[in-house]
PDB file of C-alpha atoms in Angstrom:
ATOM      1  CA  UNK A 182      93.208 109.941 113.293  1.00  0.00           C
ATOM      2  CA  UNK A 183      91.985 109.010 109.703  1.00  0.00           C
ATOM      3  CA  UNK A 184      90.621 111.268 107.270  1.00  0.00           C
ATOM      4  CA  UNK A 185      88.352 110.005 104.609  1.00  0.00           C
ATOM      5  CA  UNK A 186      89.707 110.968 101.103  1.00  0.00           C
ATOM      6  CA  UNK A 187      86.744 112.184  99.447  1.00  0.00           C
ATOM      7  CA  UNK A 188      87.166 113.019  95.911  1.00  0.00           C
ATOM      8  CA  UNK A 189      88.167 109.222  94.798  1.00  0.00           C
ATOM      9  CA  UNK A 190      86.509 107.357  92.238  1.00  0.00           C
ATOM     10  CA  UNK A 191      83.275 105.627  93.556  1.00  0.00           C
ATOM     11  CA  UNK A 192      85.439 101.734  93.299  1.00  0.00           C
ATOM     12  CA  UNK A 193      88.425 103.181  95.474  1.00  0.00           C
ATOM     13  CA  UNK A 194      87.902 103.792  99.498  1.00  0.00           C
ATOM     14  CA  UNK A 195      90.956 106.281 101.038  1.00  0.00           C
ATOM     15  CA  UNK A 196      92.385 107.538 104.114  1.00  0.00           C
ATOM     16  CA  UNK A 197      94.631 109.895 105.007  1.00  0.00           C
ATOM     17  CA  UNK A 198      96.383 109.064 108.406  1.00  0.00           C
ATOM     18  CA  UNK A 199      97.130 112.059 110.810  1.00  0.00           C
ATOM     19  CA  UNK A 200      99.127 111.450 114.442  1.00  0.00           C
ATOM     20  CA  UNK A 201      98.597 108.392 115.690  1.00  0.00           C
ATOM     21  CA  UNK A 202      96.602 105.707 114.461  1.00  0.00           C
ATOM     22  CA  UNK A 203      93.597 104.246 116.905  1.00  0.00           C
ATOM     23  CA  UNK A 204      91.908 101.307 117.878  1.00  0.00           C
ATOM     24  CA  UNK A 205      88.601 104.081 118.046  1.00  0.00           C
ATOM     25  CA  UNK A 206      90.201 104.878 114.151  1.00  0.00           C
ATOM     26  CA  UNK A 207      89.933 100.939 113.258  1.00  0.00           C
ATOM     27  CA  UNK A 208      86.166 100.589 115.065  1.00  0.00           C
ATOM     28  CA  UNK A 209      84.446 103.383 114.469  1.00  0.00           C
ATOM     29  CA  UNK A 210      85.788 104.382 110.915  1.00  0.00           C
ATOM     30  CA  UNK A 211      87.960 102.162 109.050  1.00  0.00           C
ATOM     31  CA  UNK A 212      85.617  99.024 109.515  1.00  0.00           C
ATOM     32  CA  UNK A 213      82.425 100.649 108.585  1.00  0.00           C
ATOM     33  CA  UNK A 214      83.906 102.168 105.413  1.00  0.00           C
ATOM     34  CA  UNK A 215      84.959  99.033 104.545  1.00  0.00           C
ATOM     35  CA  UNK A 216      81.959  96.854 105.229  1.00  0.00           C
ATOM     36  CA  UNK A 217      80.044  99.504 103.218  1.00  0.00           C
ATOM     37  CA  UNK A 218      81.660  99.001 100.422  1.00  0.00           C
ATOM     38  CA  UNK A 219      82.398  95.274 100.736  1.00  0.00           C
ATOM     39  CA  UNK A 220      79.504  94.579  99.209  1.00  0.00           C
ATOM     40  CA  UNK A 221      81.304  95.579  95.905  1.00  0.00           C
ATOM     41  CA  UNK A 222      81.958  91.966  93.316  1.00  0.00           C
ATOM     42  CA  UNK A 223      85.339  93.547  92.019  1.00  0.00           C
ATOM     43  CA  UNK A 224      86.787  93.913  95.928  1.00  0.00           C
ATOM     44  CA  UNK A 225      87.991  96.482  98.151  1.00  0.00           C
ATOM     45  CA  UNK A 226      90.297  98.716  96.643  1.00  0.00           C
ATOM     46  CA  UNK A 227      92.253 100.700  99.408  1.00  0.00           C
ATOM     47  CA  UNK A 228      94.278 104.233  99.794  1.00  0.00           C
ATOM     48  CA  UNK A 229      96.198 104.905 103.066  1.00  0.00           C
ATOM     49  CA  UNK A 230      98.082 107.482 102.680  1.00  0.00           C
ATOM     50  CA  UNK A 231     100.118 108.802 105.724  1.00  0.00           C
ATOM     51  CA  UNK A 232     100.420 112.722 106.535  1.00  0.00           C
ATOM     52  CA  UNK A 233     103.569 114.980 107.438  1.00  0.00           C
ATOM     53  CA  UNK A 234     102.322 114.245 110.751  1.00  0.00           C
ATOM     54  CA  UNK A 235     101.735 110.759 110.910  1.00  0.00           C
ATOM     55  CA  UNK A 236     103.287 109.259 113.946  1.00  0.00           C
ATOM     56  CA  UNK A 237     102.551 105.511 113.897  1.00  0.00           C
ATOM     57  CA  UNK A 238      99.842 104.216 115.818  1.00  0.00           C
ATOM     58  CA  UNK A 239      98.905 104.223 119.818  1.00  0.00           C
ATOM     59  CA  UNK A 240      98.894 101.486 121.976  1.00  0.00           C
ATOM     60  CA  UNK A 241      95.636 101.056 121.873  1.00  0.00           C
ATOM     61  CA  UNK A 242      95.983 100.168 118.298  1.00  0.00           C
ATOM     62  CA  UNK A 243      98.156  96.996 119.515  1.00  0.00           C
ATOM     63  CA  UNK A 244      95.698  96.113 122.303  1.00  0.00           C
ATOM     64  CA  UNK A 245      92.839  96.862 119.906  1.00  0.00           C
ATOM     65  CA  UNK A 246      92.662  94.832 116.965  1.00  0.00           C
ATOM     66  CA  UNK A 247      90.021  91.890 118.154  1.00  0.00           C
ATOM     67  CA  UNK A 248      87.152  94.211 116.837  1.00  0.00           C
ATOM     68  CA  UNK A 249      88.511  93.930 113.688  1.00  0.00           C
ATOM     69  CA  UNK A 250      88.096  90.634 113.588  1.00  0.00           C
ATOM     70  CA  UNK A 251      85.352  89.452 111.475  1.00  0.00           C
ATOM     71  CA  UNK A 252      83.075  86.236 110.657  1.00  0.00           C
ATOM     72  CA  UNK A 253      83.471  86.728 107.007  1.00  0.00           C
ATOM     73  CA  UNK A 254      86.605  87.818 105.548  1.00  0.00           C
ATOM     74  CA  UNK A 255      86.193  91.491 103.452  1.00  0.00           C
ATOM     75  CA  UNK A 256      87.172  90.737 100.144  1.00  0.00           C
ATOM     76  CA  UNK A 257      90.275  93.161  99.103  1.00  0.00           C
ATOM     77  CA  UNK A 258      91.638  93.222  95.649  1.00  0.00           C
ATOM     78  CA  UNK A 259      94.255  95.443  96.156  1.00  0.00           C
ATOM     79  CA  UNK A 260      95.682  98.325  98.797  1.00  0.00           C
ATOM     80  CA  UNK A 261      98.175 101.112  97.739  1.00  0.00           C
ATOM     81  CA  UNK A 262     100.165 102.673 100.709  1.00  0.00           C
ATOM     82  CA  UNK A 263     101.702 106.429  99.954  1.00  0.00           C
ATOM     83  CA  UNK A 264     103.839 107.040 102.574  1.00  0.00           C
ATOM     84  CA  UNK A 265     107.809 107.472 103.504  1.00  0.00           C
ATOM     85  CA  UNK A 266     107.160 105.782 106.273  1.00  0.00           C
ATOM     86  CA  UNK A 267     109.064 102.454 106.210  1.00  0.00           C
ATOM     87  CA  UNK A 268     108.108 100.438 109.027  1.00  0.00           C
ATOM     88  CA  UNK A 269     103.875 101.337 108.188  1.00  0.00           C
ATOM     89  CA  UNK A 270     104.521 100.228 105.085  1.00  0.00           C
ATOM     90  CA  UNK A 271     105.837  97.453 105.908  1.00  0.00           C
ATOM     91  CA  UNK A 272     103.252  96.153 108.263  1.00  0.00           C
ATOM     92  CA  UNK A 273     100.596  96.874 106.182  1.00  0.00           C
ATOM     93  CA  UNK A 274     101.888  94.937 103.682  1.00  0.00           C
ATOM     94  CA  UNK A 275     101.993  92.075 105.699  1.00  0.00           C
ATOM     95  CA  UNK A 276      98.857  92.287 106.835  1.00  0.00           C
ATOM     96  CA  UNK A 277      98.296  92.722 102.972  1.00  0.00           C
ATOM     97  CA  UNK A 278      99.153  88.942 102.643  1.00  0.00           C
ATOM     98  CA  UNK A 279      97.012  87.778 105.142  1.00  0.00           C
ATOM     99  CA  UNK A 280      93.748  89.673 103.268  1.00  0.00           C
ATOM    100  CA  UNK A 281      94.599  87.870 100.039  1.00  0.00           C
ATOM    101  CA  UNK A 282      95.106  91.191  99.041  1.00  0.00           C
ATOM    102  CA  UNK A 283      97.938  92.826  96.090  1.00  0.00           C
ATOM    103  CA  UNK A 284      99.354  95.746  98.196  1.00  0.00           C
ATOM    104  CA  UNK A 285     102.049  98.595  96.583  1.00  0.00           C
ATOM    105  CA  UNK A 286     103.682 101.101  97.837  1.00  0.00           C
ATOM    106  CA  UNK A 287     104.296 105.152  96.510  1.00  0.00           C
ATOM    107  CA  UNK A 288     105.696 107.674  97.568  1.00  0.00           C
ATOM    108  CA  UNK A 289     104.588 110.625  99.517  1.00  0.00           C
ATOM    109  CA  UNK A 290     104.215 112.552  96.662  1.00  0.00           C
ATOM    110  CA  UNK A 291     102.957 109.736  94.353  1.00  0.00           C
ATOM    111  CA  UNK A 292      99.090 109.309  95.597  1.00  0.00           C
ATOM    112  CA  UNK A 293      98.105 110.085  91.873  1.00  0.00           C
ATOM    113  CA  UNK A 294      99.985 107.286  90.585  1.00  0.00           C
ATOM    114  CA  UNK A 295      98.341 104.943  93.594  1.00  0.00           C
ATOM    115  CA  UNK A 296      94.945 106.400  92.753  1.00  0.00           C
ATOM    116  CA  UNK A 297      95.828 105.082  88.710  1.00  0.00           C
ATOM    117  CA  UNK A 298      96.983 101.303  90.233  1.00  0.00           C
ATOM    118  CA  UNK A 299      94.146 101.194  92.355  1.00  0.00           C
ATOM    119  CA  UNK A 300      91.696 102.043  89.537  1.00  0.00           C
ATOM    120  CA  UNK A 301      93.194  98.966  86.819  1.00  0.00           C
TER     121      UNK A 301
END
């Protein structure tokens, strides 16, 4: 389940990720927050940070990702992971290379220094 991070500066979009992640998670809220602010010249600028009780995704995440596919690439400038979680991180920043995008990784208890890269 994602969480929007509210109290970000208005050039930063962030998530916290609880349980599993979803293929309803990637539809229905991660790729409308990101269109909306894809609109931005600078590019996305992206926080995922994963919860104590983040437990990797579902396997509808797997079978899932097609929506996500778009016409137009979104135009990331850079995504900053906070999590312990090894293998997330990981894949994300794969996926990271794919988007074009500079990806980092903190921490669990380092989303204030993520929030500072993401903002530079």
């Amino acid at each position: 389940m994602l969480e929007k991070i509210e109290d970000l500066p208005d050039n930063i979009i962030g998530f916290t990720i609880h349980k599993a992640l979803s293929a309803s998670d990637y539809q229905n809220v991660l790729l409308p927050a990101l269109e909306e602010h894809s609109t931005r010249d600078d590019g996305l600028r992206l926080l995922l940070v994963t919860a104590t009780d983040f437990a990797g995704s579902d396997i509808g995440t797997a079978m899932g990702g097609q929506p996500f596919r778009r016409s137009e690439p979104l135009n990331f400038k850079n995504i900053a992971i906070v999590s312990d979680n090894r293998g997330f991180a990981q894949a994300v920043q794969m996926f990271g290379m794919l988007f074009h995008a500079e990806v980092k990784v903190f921490e669990a208890e380092q989303e204030e220094a993520a929030v500072t890269w993401l903002e530079t």
